Short mmCIF file of C-alpha atoms and ligand atoms in Angstrom, two decimals:
data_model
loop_
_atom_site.label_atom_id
_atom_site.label_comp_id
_atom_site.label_asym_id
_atom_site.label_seq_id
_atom_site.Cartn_x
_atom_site.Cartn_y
_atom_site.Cartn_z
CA UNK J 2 12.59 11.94 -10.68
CA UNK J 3 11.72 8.51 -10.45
CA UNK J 4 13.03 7.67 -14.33
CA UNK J 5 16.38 9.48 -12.70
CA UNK J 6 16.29 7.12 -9.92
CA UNK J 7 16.30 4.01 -11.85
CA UNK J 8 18.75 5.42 -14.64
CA UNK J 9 21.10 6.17 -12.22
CA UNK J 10 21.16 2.59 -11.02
CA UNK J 11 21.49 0.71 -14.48
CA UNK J 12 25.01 -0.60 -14.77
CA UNK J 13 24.02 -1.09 -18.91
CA UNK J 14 21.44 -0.23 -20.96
CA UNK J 15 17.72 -0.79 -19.42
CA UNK J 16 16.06 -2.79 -22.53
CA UNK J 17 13.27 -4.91 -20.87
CA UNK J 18 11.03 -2.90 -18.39
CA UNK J 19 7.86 -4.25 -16.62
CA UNK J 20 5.19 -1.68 -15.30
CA UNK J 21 3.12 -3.74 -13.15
CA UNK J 22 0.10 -2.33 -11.87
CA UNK J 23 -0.09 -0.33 -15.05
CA UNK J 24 -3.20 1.35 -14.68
CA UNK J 25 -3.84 3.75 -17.77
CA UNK J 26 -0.37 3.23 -19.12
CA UNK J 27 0.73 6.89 -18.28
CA UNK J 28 3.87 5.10 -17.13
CA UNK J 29 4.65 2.51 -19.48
CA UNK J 30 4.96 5.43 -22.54
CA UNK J 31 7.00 7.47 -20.52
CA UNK J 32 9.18 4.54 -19.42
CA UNK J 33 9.36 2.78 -23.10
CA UNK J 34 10.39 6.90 -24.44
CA UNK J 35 13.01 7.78 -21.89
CA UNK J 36 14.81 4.24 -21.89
CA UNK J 37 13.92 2.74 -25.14
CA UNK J 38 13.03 -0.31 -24.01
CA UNK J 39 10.54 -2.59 -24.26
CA UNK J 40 8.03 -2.58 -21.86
CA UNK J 41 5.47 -5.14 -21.03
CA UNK J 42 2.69 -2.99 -18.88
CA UNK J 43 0.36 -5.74 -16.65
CA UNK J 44 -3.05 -5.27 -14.83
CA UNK J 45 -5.44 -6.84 -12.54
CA UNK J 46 -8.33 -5.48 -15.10
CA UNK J 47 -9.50 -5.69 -18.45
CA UNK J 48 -10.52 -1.90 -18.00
CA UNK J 49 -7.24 -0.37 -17.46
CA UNK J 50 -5.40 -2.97 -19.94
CA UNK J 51 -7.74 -1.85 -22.75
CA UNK J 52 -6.82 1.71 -21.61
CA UNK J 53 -3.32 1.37 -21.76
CA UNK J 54 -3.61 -0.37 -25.03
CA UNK J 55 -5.39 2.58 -26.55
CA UNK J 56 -3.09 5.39 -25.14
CA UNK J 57 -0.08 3.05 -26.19
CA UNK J 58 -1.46 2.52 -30.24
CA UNK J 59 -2.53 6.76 -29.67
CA UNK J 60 1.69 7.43 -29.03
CA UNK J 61 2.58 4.87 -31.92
CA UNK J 62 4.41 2.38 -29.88
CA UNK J 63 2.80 -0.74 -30.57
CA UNK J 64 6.16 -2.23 -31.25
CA UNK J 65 7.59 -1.45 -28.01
CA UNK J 66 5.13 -1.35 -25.30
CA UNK J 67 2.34 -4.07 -25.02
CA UNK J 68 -0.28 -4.55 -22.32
CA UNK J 69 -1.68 -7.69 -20.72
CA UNK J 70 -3.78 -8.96 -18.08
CA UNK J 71 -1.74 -10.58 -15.11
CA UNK J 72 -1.49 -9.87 -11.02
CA UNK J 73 1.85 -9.02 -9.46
CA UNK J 74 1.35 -12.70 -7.44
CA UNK J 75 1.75 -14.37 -11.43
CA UNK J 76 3.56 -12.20 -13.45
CA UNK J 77 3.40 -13.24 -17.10
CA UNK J 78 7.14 -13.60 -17.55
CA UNK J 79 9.96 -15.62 -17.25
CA UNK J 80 12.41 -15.83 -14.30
CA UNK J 81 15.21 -13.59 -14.94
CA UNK J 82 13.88 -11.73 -18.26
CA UNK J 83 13.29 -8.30 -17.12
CA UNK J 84 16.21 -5.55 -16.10
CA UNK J 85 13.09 -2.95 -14.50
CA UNK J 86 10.19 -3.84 -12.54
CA UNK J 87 8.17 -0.33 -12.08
CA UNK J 88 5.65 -0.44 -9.74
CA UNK J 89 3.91 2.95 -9.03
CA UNK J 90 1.43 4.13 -6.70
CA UNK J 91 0.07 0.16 -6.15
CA UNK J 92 0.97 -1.71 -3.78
CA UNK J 93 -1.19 -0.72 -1.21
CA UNK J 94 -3.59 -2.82 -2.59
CA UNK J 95 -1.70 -5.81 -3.02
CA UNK J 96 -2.27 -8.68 -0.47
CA UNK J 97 -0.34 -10.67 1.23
CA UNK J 98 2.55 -8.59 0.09
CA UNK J 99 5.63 -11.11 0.35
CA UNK J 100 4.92 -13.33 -2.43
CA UNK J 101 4.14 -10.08 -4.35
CA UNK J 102 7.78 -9.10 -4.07
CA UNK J 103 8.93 -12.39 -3.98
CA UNK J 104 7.60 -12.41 -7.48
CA UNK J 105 8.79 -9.51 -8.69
CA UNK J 106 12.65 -10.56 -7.56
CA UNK J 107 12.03 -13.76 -9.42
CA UNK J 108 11.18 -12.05 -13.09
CA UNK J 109 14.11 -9.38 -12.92
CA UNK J 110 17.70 -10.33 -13.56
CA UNK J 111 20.42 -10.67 -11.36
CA UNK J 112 21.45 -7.10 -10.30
CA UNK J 113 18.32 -5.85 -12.08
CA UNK J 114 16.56 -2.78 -9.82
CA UNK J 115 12.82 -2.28 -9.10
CA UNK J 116 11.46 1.31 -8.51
CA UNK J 117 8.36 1.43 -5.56
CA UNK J 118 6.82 4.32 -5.47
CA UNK J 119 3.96 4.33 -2.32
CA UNK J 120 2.07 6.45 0.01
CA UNK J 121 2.53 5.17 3.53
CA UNK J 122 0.72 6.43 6.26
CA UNK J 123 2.81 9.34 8.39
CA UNK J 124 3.06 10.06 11.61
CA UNK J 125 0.27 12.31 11.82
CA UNK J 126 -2.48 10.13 10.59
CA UNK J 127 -4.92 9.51 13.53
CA UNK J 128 -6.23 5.47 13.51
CA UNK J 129 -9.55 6.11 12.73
CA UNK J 130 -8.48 8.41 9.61
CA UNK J 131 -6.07 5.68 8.44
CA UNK J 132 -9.24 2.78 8.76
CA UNK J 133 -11.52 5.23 6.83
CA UNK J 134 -9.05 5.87 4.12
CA UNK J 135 -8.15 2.01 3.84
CA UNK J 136 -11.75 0.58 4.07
CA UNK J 137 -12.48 3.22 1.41
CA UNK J 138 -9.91 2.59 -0.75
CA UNK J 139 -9.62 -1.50 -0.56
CA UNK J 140 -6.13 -0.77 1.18
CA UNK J 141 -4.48 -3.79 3.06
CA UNK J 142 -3.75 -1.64 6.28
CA UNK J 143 -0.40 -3.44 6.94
CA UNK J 144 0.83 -1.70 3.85
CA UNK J 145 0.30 1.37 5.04
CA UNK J 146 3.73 0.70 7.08
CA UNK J 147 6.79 1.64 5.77
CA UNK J 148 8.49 -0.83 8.30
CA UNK J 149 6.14 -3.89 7.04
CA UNK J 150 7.14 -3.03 3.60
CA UNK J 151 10.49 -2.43 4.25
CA UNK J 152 10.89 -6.09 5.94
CA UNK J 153 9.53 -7.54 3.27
CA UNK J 154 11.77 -6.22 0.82
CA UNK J 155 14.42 -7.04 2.43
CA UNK J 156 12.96 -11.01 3.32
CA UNK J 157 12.38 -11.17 -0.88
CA UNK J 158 16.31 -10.46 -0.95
CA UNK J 159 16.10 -6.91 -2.49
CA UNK J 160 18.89 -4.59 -1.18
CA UNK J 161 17.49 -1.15 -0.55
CA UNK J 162 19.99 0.95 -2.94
CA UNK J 163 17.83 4.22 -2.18
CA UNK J 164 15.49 5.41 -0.06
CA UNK J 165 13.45 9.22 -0.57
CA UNK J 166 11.30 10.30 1.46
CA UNK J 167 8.98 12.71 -0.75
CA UNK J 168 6.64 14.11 2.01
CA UNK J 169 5.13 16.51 0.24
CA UNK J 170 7.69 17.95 -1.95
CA UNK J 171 6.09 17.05 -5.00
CA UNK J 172 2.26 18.40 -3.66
CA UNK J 173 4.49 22.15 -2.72
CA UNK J 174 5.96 21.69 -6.20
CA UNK J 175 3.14 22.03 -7.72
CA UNK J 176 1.76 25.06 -6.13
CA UNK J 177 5.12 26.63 -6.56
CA UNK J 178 5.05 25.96 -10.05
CA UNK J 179 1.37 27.55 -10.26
CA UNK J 180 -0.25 24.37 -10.98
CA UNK J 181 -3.21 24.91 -8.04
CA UNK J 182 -6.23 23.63 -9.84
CA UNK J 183 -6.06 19.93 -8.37
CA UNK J 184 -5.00 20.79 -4.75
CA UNK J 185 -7.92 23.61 -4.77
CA UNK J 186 -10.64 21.28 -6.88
CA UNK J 187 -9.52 18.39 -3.97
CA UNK J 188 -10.54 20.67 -0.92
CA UNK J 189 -13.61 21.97 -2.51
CA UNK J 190 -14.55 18.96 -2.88
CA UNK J 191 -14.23 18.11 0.99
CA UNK J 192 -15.39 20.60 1.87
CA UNK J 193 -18.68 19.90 -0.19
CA UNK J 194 -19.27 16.49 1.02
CA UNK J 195 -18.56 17.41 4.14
CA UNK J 196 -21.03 19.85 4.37
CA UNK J 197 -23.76 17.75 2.11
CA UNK J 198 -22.69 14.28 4.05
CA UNK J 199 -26.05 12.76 4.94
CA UNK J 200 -28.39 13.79 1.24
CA UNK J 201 -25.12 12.39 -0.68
CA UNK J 202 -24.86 9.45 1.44
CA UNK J 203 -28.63 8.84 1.07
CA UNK J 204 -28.41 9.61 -2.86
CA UNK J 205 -25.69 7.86 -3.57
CA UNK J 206 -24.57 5.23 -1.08
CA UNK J 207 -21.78 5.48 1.68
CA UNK J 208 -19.50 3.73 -0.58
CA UNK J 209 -19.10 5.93 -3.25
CA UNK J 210 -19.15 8.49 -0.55
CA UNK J 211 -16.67 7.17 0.83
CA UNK J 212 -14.51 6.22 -2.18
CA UNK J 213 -14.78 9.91 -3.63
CA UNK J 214 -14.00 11.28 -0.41
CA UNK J 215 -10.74 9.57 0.35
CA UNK J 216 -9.48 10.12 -3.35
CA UNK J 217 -10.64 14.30 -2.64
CA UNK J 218 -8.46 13.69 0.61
CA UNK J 219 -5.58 11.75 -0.22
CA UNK J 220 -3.54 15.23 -1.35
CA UNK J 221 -4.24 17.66 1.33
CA UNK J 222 -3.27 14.69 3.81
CA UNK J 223 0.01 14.16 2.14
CA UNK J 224 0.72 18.39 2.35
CA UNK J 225 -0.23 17.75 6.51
CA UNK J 226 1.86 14.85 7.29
CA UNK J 227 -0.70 12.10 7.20
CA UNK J 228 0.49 10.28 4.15
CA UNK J 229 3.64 9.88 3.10
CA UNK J 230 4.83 9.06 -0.21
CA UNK J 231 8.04 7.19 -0.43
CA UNK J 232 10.51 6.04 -3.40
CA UNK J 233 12.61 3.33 -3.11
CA UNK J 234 15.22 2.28 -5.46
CA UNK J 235 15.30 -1.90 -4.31
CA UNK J 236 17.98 -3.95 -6.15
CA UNK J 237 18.19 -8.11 -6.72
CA UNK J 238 21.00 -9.97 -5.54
CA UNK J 239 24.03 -9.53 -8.19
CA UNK J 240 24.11 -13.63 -8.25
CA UNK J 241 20.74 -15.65 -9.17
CA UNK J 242 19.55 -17.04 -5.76
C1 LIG Z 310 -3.57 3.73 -8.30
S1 LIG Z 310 -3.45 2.79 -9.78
C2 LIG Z 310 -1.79 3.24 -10.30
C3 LIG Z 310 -1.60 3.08 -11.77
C4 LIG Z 310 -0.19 3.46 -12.30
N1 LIG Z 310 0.83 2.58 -11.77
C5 LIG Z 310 0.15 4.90 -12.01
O1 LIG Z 310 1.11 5.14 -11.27
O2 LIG Z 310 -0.51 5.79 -12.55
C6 LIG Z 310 -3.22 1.11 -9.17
C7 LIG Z 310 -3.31 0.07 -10.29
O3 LIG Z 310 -2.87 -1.20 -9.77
C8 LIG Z 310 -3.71 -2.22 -10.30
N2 LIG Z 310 -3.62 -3.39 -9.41
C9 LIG Z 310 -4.16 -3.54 -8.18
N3 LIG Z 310 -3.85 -4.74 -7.68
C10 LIG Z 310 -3.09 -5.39 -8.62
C11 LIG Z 310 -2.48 -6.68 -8.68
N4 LIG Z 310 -2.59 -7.55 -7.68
N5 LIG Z 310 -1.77 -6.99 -9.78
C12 LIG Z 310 -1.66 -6.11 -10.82
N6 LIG Z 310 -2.24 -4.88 -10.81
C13 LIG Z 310 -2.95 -4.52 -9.73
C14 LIG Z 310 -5.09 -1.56 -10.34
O4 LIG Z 310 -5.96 -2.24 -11.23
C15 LIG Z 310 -4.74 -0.14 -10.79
O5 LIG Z 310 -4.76 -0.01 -12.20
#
């Protein structure tokens, strides 16, 4: 869905594609295979760039798809070079956000697009809940707001081309589709350190309590209404700035 929502954008072919925030490089394969570009795949850690390395050399596109170290505040680029930014499922942790985007308009070229994909918090997500998840997490709590990221798209001078609002569409598609493994695995595992809170805590430290916890959490609160995932099609002024 989200390859759909930057294909449908493209005014020419997409042949230069940055997935920043690449983690394992899931993304930057699928991306480099569905537009046959190249794709230059950047993250804060050695860990997940040697990752993404491996799974890129393991699907034989060495050629295509190369991973680096960089942050989203210094992208490794130059100004103009890059017709898709793809940023998925990170910006939550990136702080201050502004110059983030500000340096994401500056590598892609004029009238290139940048999918966001992010959870936000929804409606139904209590204060305290949201602090626990974001402390847990490392999650700047002013990106939890789709407003705050919203404004700063739009102060980068990204024109919001598309906006969907996933809820939990994707979370019901998978049950419908019979895939209930991770949803079920997810609330037995609240439920067991719930019920096991204080040994754990003592055996193993509140933080990784915490951390495995909110990641246990995150999917059952997007099928209530407490998170909500977003994806935003954002697009750079037609004229370089
Ligand atoms: C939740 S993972 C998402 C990975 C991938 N985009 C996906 O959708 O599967 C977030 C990734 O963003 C990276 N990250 C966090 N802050 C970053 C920053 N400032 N610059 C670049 N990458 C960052 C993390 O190291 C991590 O690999």
């Amino acid at each position: 869905m989200l390859h759909d929502l930057a294909a449908g954008h493209a005014a020419g072919p997409i042949e230069s594609i940055l997935d920043v925030g690449c983690g394992k490089g899931r993304w930057s394969i699928a991306l480099a295979q569905r537009f046959t570009a190249r794709v230059l795949a950047v993250d804060l850690t050695q860990e997940r760039v040697a990752a993404t390395a491996h799974a890129v050399r393991e699907a034989g596109l060495e050629g295509r798809v190369a991973a680096c170290r960089g942050s989203i505040h210094h992208l490794p680029m130059t100004t103009a070079s890059v017709d898709l930014v793809w940023c998925r499922d990170m910006l939550n942790h990136v702080s201050p956000l502004e110059p983030a985007i500000t340096e994401c308009a500056r590598v892609l070229r004029p009238g290139g697009a940048m999918i966001v994909f992010q959870t936000f918090a929804g409606d139904l997500l209590e204060p305290l809940e949201a602090a626990r998840l974001c402390s847990a997490l490392v999650i700047d709590p002013d990106n939890m707001s789709v407003d705050h990221a919203e404004n700063v798209f739009l102060s980068a001078g990204f024109a919001i081309a598309r906006k969907d609002v996933i809820r939990s569409e994707w979370r019901e598609h998978e049950i419908e589709a019979g895939d209930t493994d991770q949803i079920l695995r997810d609330l037995l595992t609240v439920a067991r350190l719930e019920r096991e809170r204080d040994d754990l805590v003592d055996r193993y430290g509140a933080a990784l309590y915490e951390l495995l916890r909110a990641g246990a959490i995150w999917r059952p609160y997007q099928m209530l209404g407490k998170l909500l995932p977003i994806a935003y099609l954002l697009v750079a002024p037609a004229i370089d700035p």
